[in-house]
JSON list of C-alpha atoms in Angstrom, two decimals:
[
{"chain": "A", "resi": 6, "resn": "MET", "atom": "CA", "xyz": [81.89, 110.21, 121.97]},
{"chain": "A", "resi": 7, "resn": "LEU", "atom": "CA", "xyz": [81.81, 110.29, 118.18]},
{"chain": "A", "resi": 8, "resn": "ALA", "atom": "CA", "xyz": [78.47, 112.22, 117.84]},
{"chain": "A", "resi": 9, "resn": "ARG", "atom": "CA", "xyz": [80.01, 114.81, 115.39]},
{"chain": "A", "resi": 10, "resn": "LEU", "atom": "CA", "xyz": [81.66, 112.28, 113.09]},
{"chain": "A", "resi": 11, "resn": "PRO", "atom": "CA", "xyz": [80.05, 110.43, 110.19]},
{"chain": "A", "resi": 12, "resn": "ARG", "atom": "CA", "xyz": [77.64, 107.64, 111.05]},
{"chain": "A", "resi": 13, "resn": "ALA", "atom": "CA", "xyz": [80.19, 105.01, 109.76]},
{"chain": "A", "resi": 14, "resn": "THR", "atom": "CA", "xyz": [82.42, 105.96, 112.69]},
{"chain": "A", "resi": 15, "resn": "GLN", "atom": "CA", "xyz": [79.66, 105.91, 115.26]},
{"chain": "A", "resi": 16, "resn": "ARG", "atom": "CA", "xyz": [80.07, 102.28, 116.28]},
{"chain": "A", "resi": 17, "resn": "PRO", "atom": "CA", "xyz": [80.00, 100.88, 119.71]},
{"chain": "A", "resi": 18, "resn": "GLY", "atom": "CA", "xyz": [83.48, 100.50, 121.17]},
{"chain": "A", "resi": 19, "resn": "VAL", "atom": "CA", "xyz": [85.04, 103.00, 118.71]},
{"chain": "A", "resi": 20, "resn": "GLN", "atom": "CA", "xyz": [86.66, 105.83, 120.65]},
{"chain": "A", "resi": 21, "resn": "GLU", "atom": "CA", "xyz": [87.80, 109.09, 119.13]},
{"chain": "A", "resi": 22, "resn": "SER", "atom": "CA", "xyz": [91.18, 108.53, 120.67]},
{"chain": "A", "resi": 23, "resn": "GLU", "atom": "CA", "xyz": [91.58, 105.21, 118.92]},
{"chain": "A", "resi": 24, "resn": "VAL", "atom": "CA", "xyz": [90.58, 106.69, 115.53]},
{"chain": "A", "resi": 25, "resn": "LEU", "atom": "CA", "xyz": [92.97, 109.65, 116.12]},
{"chain": "A", "resi": 26, "resn": "GLU", "atom": "CA", "xyz": [95.83, 107.26, 117.07]},
{"chain": "A", "resi": 27, "resn": "VAL", "atom": "CA", "xyz": [95.38, 105.27, 113.82]},
{"chain": "A", "resi": 28, "resn": "LEU", "atom": "CA", "xyz": [95.19, 108.43, 111.74]},
{"chain": "A", "resi": 29, "resn": "LEU", "atom": "CA", "xyz": [98.29, 109.81, 113.38]},
{"chain": "A", "resi": 30, "resn": "GLY", "atom": "CA", "xyz": [100.10, 106.59, 112.48]},
{"chain": "A", "resi": 31, "resn": "LEU", "atom": "CA", "xyz": [99.02, 106.72, 108.85]},
{"chain": "A", "resi": 32, "resn": "ALA", "atom": "CA", "xyz": [100.16, 110.36, 108.66]},
{"chain": "A", "resi": 33, "resn": "ALA", "atom": "CA", "xyz": [103.59, 109.38, 110.01]},
{"chain": "A", "resi": 34, "resn": "GLU", "atom": "CA", "xyz": [103.84, 106.46, 107.51]},
{"chain": "A", "resi": 35, "resn": "ALA", "atom": "CA", "xyz": [102.99, 108.87, 104.77]},
{"chain": "A", "resi": 36, "resn": "GLY", "atom": "CA", "xyz": [105.80, 111.22, 105.81]},
{"chain": "A", "resi": 37, "resn": "MET", "atom": "CA", "xyz": [103.56, 114.02, 106.91]},
{"chain": "A", "resi": 38, "resn": "ARG", "atom": "CA", "xyz": [104.83, 116.19, 109.91]},
{"chain": "A", "resi": 39, "resn": "VAL", "atom": "CA", "xyz": [102.22, 116.55, 112.54]},
{"chain": "A", "resi": 40, "resn": "LYS", "atom": "CA", "xyz": [102.56, 119.35, 115.20]},
{"chain": "A", "resi": 41, "resn": "VAL", "atom": "CA", "xyz": [100.09, 120.13, 118.04]},
{"chain": "A", "resi": 42, "resn": "ALA", "atom": "CA", "xyz": [99.64, 123.80, 118.51]},
{"chain": "A", "resi": 43, "resn": "GLY", "atom": "CA", "xyz": [97.59, 125.85, 120.96]},
{"chain": "A", "resi": 44, "resn": "GLN", "atom": "CA", "xyz": [99.06, 124.83, 124.32]},
{"chain": "A", "resi": 45, "resn": "SER", "atom": "CA", "xyz": [97.04, 127.54, 126.04]},
{"chain": "A", "resi": 46, "resn": "ALA", "atom": "CA", "xyz": [93.95, 129.54, 125.16]},
{"chain": "A", "resi": 47, "resn": "ALA", "atom": "CA", "xyz": [94.53, 132.48, 122.88]},
{"chain": "A", "resi": 48, "resn": "SER", "atom": "CA", "xyz": [95.16, 135.84, 124.58]},
{"chain": "A", "resi": 49, "resn": "GLY", "atom": "CA", "xyz": [94.56, 139.38, 123.67]},
{"chain": "A", "resi": 50, "resn": "ASP", "atom": "CA", "xyz": [94.41, 140.02, 119.90]},
{"chain": "A", "resi": 51, "resn": "SER", "atom": "CA", "xyz": [95.80, 136.59, 118.93]},
{"chain": "A", "resi": 52, "resn": "PRO", "atom": "CA", "xyz": [93.27, 134.31, 117.43]},
{"chain": "A", "resi": 53, "resn": "ALA", "atom": "CA", "xyz": [93.07, 130.74, 118.61]},
{"chain": "A", "resi": 54, "resn": "PRO", "atom": "CA", "xyz": [94.99, 128.42, 116.28]},
{"chain": "A", "resi": 55, "resn": "ALA", "atom": "CA", "xyz": [92.97, 126.23, 113.99]},
{"chain": "A", "resi": 56, "resn": "SER", "atom": "CA", "xyz": [93.85, 122.72, 112.67]},
{"chain": "A", "resi": 57, "resn": "GLY", "atom": "CA", "xyz": [94.89, 122.60, 109.09]},
{"chain": "A", "resi": 58, "resn": "VAL", "atom": "CA", "xyz": [97.34, 121.34, 106.49]},
{"chain": "A", "resi": 59, "resn": "CYS", "atom": "CA", "xyz": [100.16, 123.26, 104.71]},
{"chain": "A", "resi": 60, "resn": "ARG", "atom": "CA", "xyz": [103.40, 122.85, 102.86]},
{"chain": "A", "resi": 61, "resn": "VAL", "atom": "CA", "xyz": [106.54, 124.29, 104.35]},
{"chain": "A", "resi": 62, "resn": "ARG", "atom": "CA", "xyz": [109.63, 124.08, 102.28]},
{"chain": "A", "resi": 63, "resn": "GLY", "atom": "CA", "xyz": [108.19, 121.10, 100.35]},
{"chain": "A", "resi": 64, "resn": "GLU", "atom": "CA", "xyz": [107.23, 119.22, 103.44]},
{"chain": "A", "resi": 65, "resn": "LEU", "atom": "CA", "xyz": [103.50, 118.41, 104.16]},
{"chain": "A", "resi": 66, "resn": "TRP", "atom": "CA", "xyz": [102.64, 119.64, 107.74]},
{"chain": "A", "resi": 67, "resn": "VAL", "atom": "CA", "xyz": [99.40, 118.83, 109.59]},
{"chain": "A", "resi": 68, "resn": "ILE", "atom": "CA", "xyz": [98.78, 121.30, 112.37]},
{"chain": "A", "resi": 69, "resn": "LEU", "atom": "CA", "xyz": [96.38, 120.15, 115.07]},
{"chain": "A", "resi": 70, "resn": "SER", "atom": "CA", "xyz": [94.95, 122.66, 117.53]},
{"chain": "A", "resi": 71, "resn": "ASN", "atom": "CA", "xyz": [94.54, 121.08, 120.89]},
{"chain": "A", "resi": 72, "resn": "LEU", "atom": "CA", "xyz": [91.94, 123.82, 121.57]},
{"chain": "A", "resi": 73, "resn": "GLU", "atom": "CA", "xyz": [89.68, 122.12, 119.06]},
{"chain": "A", "resi": 74, "resn": "PRO", "atom": "CA", "xyz": [87.62, 118.94, 119.82]},
{"chain": "A", "resi": 75, "resn": "ALA", "atom": "CA", "xyz": [89.13, 115.55, 118.75]},
{"chain": "A", "resi": 76, "resn": "SER", "atom": "CA", "xyz": [86.47, 115.28, 116.10]},
{"chain": "A", "resi": 77, "resn": "SER", "atom": "CA", "xyz": [87.83, 118.35, 114.28]},
{"chain": "A", "resi": 78, "resn": "GLN", "atom": "CA", "xyz": [91.36, 116.98, 114.60]},
{"chain": "A", "resi": 79, "resn": "ILE", "atom": "CA", "xyz": [90.16, 113.68, 113.11]},
{"chain": "A", "resi": 80, "resn": "ARG", "atom": "CA", "xyz": [88.43, 115.47, 110.18]},
{"chain": "A", "resi": 81, "resn": "VAL", "atom": "CA", "xyz": [91.60, 117.45, 109.31]},
{"chain": "A", "resi": 82, "resn": "LEU", "atom": "CA", "xyz": [93.87, 114.36, 109.47]},
{"chain": "A", "resi": 83, "resn": "ALA", "atom": "CA", "xyz": [91.50, 112.21, 107.50]},
{"chain": "A", "resi": 84, "resn": "ALA", "atom": "CA", "xyz": [91.21, 114.97, 104.76]},
{"chain": "A", "resi": 85, "resn": "ALA", "atom": "CA", "xyz": [95.09, 115.32, 104.66]},
{"chain": "A", "resi": 86, "resn": "ILE", "atom": "CA", "xyz": [95.44, 111.49, 104.25]},
{"chain": "A", "resi": 87, "resn": "ARG", "atom": "CA", "xyz": [92.69, 111.29, 101.73]},
{"chain": "A", "resi": 88, "resn": "THR", "atom": "CA", "xyz": [94.27, 114.07, 99.73]},
{"chain": "A", "resi": 89, "resn": "HIS", "atom": "CA", "xyz": [97.91, 113.36, 100.01]},
{"chain": "A", "resi": 90, "resn": "ALA", "atom": "CA", "xyz": [98.31, 109.63, 100.80]},
{"chain": "A", "resi": 91, "resn": "SER", "atom": "CA", "xyz": [95.48, 107.71, 99.24]},
{"chain": "A", "resi": 92, "resn": "THR", "atom": "CA", "xyz": [97.71, 105.00, 97.91]},
{"chain": "A", "resi": 93, "resn": "LEU", "atom": "CA", "xyz": [98.91, 104.32, 101.47]},
{"chain": "A", "resi": 94, "resn": "VAL", "atom": "CA", "xyz": [95.40, 103.78, 102.55]},
{"chain": "A", "resi": 95, "resn": "ASP", "atom": "CA", "xyz": [94.60, 101.45, 99.65]},
{"chain": "A", "resi": 96, "resn": "GLU", "atom": "CA", "xyz": [97.53, 99.20, 100.77]},
{"chain": "A", "resi": 97, "resn": "ARG", "atom": "CA", "xyz": [96.65, 98.99, 104.42]},
{"chain": "A", "resi": 98, "resn": "HIS", "atom": "CA", "xyz": [94.08, 97.04, 106.56]},
{"chain": "A", "resi": 99, "resn": "LEU", "atom": "CA", "xyz": [92.30, 99.78, 108.46]},
{"chain": "A", "resi": 100, "resn": "PRO", "atom": "CA", "xyz": [89.46, 99.52, 111.05]},
{"chain": "A", "resi": 101, "resn": "PRO", "atom": "CA", "xyz": [86.17, 100.15, 109.20]},
{"chain": "A", "resi": 102, "resn": "ALA", "atom": "CA", "xyz": [85.55, 103.45, 111.07]},
{"chain": "A", "resi": 103, "resn": "VAL", "atom": "CA", "xyz": [88.95, 104.81, 110.04]},
{"chain": "A", "resi": 104, "resn": "ARG", "atom": "CA", "xyz": [88.53, 103.56, 106.38]},
{"chain": "A", "resi": 105, "resn": "ALA", "atom": "CA", "xyz": [85.17, 105.32, 106.22]},
{"chain": "A", "resi": 106, "resn": "LEU", "atom": "CA", "xyz": [86.66, 108.67, 107.21]},
{"chain": "A", "resi": 107, "resn": "VAL", "atom": "CA", "xyz": [89.76, 108.58, 104.90]},
{"chain": "A", "resi": 108, "resn": "GLU", "atom": "CA", "xyz": [87.67, 107.38, 101.93]},
{"chain": "A", "resi": 109, "resn": "GLY", "atom": "CA", "xyz": [85.26, 110.11, 102.52]}
]
């Protein structure tokens, strides 16, 4: 269900998993390293990992927390692509729901 995503993505037949798959493909094409973190719930004093974007030794990394809902992961990926790979988006045919997210 895409209830927490922008209205442009709330179209019948568009699944969060499909949007996430397209965004992951775009991130890979752009040379971004994507890592899923948070294989288990945080324990003790350790906070739960949050999705985000960072640079490590010059490489752009997108960290996705599997403890967050898919809608949060989609927002982080879309923002990373919008900020760091906008020319790639301009050159690709994208489903309207995905284009609306990455063009912001």
